[in-house]
GROMACS .gro file of C-alpha atoms in nm:
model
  200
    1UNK     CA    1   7.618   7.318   7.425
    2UNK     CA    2   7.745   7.371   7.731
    3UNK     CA    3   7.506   7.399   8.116
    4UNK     CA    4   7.630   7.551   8.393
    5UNK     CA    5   7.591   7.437   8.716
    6UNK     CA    6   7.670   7.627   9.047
    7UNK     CA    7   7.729   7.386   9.316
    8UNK     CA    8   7.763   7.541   9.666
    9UNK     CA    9   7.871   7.277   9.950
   10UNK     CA   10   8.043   7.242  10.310
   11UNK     CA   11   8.328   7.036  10.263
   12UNK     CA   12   8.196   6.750  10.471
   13UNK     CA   13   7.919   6.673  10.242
   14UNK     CA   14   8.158   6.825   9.900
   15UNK     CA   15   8.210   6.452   9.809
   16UNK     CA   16   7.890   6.327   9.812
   17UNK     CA   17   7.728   6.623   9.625
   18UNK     CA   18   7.956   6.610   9.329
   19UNK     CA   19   7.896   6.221   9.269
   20UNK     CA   20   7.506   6.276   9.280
   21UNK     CA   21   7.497   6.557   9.054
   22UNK     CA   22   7.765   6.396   8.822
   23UNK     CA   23   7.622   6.047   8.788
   24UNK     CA   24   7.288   6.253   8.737
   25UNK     CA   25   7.431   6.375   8.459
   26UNK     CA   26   7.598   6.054   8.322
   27UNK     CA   27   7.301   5.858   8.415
   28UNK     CA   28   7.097   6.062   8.178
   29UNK     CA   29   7.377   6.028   7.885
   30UNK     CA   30   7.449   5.691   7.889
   31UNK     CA   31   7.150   5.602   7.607
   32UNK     CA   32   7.272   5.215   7.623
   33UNK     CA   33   7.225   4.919   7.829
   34UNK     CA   34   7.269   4.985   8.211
   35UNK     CA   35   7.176   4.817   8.543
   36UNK     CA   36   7.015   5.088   8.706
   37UNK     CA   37   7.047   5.172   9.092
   38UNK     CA   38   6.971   5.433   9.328
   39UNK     CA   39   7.185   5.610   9.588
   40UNK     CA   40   7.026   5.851   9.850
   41UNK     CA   41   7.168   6.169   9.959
   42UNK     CA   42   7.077   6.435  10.188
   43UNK     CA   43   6.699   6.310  10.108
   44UNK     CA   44   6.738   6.338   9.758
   45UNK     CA   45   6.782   6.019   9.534
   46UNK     CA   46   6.984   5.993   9.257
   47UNK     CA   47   7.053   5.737   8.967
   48UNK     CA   48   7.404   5.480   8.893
   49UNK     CA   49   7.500   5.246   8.688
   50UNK     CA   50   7.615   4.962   8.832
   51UNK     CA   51   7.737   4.759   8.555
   52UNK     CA   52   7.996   5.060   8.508
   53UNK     CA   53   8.224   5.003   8.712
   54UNK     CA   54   8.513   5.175   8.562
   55UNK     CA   55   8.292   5.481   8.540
   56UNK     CA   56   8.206   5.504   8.914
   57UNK     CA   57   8.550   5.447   8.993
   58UNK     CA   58   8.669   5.717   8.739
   59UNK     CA   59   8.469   5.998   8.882
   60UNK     CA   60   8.530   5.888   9.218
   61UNK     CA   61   8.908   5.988   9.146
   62UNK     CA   62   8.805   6.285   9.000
   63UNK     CA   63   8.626   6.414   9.286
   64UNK     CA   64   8.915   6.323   9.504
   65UNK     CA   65   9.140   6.516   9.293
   66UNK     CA   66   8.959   6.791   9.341
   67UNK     CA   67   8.932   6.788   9.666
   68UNK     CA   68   9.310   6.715   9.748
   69UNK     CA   69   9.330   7.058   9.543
   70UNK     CA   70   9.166   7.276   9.772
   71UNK     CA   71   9.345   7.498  10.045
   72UNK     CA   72   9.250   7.669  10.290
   73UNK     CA   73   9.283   7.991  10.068
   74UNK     CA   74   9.089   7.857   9.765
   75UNK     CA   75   8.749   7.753   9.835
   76UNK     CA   76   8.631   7.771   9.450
   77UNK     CA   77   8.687   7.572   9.138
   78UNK     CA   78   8.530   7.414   8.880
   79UNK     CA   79   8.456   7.020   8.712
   80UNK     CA   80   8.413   6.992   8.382
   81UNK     CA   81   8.209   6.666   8.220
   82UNK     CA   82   8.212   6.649   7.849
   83UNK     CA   83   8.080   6.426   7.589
   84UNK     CA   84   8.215   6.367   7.254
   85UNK     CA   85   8.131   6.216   6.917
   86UNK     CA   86   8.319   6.081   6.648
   87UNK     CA   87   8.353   6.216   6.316
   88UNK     CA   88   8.550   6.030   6.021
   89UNK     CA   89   8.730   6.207   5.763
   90UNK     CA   90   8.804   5.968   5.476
   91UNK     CA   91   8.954   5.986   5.119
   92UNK     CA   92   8.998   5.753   4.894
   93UNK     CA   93   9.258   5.726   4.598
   94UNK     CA   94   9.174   5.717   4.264
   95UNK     CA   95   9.321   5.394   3.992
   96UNK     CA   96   9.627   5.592   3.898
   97UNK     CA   97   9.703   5.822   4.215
   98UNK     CA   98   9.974   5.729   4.486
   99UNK     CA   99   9.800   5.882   4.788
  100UNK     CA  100   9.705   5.591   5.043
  101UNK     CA  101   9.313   5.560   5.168
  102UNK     CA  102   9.266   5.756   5.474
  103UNK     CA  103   9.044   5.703   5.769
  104UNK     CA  104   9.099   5.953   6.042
  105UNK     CA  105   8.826   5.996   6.342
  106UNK     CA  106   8.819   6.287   6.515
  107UNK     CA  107   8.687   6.392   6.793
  108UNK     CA  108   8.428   6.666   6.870
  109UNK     CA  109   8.293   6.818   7.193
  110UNK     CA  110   7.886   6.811   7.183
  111UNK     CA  111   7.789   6.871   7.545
  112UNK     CA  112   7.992   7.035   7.855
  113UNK     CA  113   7.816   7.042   8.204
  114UNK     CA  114   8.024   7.284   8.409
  115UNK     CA  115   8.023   7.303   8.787
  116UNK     CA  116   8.095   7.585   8.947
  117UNK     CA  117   8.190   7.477   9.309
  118UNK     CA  118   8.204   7.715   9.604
  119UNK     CA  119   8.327   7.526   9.933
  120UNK     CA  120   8.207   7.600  10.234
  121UNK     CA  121   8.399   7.580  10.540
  122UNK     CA  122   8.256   7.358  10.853
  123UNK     CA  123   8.033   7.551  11.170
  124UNK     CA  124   7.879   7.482  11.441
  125UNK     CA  125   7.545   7.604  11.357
  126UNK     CA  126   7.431   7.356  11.065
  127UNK     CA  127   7.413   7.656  10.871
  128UNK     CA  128   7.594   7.546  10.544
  129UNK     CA  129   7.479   7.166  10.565
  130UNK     CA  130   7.094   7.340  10.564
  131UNK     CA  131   7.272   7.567  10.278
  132UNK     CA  132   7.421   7.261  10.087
  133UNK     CA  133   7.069   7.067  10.125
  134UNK     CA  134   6.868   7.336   9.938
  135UNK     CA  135   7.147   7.370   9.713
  136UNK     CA  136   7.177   7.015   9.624
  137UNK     CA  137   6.833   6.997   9.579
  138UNK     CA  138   6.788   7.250   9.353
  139UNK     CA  139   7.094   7.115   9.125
  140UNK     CA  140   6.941   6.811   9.042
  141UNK     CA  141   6.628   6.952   8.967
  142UNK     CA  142   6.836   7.182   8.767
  143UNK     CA  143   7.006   6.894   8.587
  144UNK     CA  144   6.653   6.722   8.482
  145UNK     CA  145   6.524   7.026   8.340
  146UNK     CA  146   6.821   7.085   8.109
  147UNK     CA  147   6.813   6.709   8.006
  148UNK     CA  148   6.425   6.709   7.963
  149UNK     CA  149   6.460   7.060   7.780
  150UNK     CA  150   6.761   7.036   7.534
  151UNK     CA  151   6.765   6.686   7.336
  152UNK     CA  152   6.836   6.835   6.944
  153UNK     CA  153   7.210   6.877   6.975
  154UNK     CA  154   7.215   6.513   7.076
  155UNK     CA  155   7.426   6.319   6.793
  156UNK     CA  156   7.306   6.016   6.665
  157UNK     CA  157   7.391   5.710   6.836
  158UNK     CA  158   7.533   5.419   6.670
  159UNK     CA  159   7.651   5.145   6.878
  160UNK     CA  160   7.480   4.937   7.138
  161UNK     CA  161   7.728   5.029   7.385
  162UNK     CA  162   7.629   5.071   7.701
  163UNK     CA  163   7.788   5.458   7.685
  164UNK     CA  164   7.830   5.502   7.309
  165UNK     CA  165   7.946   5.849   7.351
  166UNK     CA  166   8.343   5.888   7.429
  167UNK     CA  167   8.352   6.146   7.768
  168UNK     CA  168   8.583   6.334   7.980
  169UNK     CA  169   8.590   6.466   8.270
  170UNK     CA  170   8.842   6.798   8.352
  171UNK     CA  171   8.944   7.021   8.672
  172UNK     CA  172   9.054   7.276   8.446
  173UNK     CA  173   9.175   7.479   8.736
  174UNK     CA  174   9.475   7.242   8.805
  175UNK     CA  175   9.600   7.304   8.462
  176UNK     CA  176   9.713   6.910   8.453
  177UNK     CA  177   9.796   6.753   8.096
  178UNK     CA  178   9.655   6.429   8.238
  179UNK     CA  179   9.318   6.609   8.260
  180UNK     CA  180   9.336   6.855   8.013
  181UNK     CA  181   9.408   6.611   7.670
  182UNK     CA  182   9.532   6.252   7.724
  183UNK     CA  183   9.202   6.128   7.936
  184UNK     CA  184   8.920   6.005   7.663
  185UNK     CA  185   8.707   5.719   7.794
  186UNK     CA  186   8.536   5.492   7.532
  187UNK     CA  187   8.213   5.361   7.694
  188UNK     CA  188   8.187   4.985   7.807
  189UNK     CA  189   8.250   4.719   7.504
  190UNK     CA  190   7.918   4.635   7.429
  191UNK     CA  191   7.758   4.413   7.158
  192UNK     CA  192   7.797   4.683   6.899
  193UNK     CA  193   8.142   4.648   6.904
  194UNK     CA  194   8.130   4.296   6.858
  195UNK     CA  195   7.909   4.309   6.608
  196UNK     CA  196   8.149   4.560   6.410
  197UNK     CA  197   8.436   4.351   6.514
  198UNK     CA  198   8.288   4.029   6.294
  199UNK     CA  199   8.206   4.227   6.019
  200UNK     CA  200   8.556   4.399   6.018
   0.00000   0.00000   0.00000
């Protein structure tokens, strides 16, 4: 499934807004253990982990990414945040064949949150911070209604993990192979690995 977001923000408070509405959104998929904090922005509190560190630090160079990408020209772009789930292919050989047992996981997108991010540029008047409160605001109430509406399509969770699901998140804009295929995080060891560690 994939939920759109459209995230409208002066750049001083771009930062800020994107690491609400995306540990929102992580927050909410994390279905494991967590040490649960608040952060407050713009009036508006929002959820973290803070037993994840590796998380916070992850989107954290995401967003400045991002940022760094912006010019004076291009005020628009986009963050994607997907979650994936694990799907084993295997085949075993029969008494008399030669073919070797196979065990492949693969890898399958079940969730995208895209935001849509229009930047705008500093004034005098307060007129775009009073812009980028409402539309903060509305985001995250946005972002609870999708989570509280749409829970089917979840896959079933089998580990005790902390963030069982594998996740990415993408600036698909800056076309980067770093972003686009080689970064898949694992969530936090928890004891469900361990557990399947003994038994292996």
């Amino acid at each position: 499934m994939i939920f759109i977001i459209d995230l409208v923000a002066e750049r001083s408070v771009l930062r800020e807004s994107l690491k609400g509405i995306i540990w929102t959104i992580f927050f909410n998929r994390l279905f494991g253990p967590v040490t649960p904090v608040t952060n407050e922005f713009m009036n508006v509190t929002y959820p973290l982990a803070s037993n994840l560190p590796d998380l916070d630090s992850l989107i954290d160079e995401k967003i400045n990414k991002f940022i760094h990408s912006l010019t004076e020209s291009s005020n628009r772009g986009k963050i994607e945040v997907q979650f994936l789930s694990k799907s084993s292919n295997k085949k075993k050989t029969g008494w008399f064949s030669n073919s070797t047992y196979i065990d492949k996981e693969e890898l399958k997108v079940w969730e995208v949150w895209r935001i849509d991010i229009e930047v705008l540029p500093l004034d005098q008047t307060n007129s775009n911070t009073q812009k980028s409160i409402r539309n903060f605001e509305s985001n995250m109430g946005k972002v609870y209604d999708i989570i509280d509406k749409y829970k089917e399509h979840i896959p079933p969770i089998t580990t005790l993990d902390s963030a069982p699901f594998p996740y990415k998140i993408l600036i698909p804009d800056l076309n980067h192979t770093t972003d686009q295929a080689t970064q898949t995080h694992e969530g936090e060891e928890g004891w469900g690995t361990y557990i399947k560690k003994i038994l292996d």
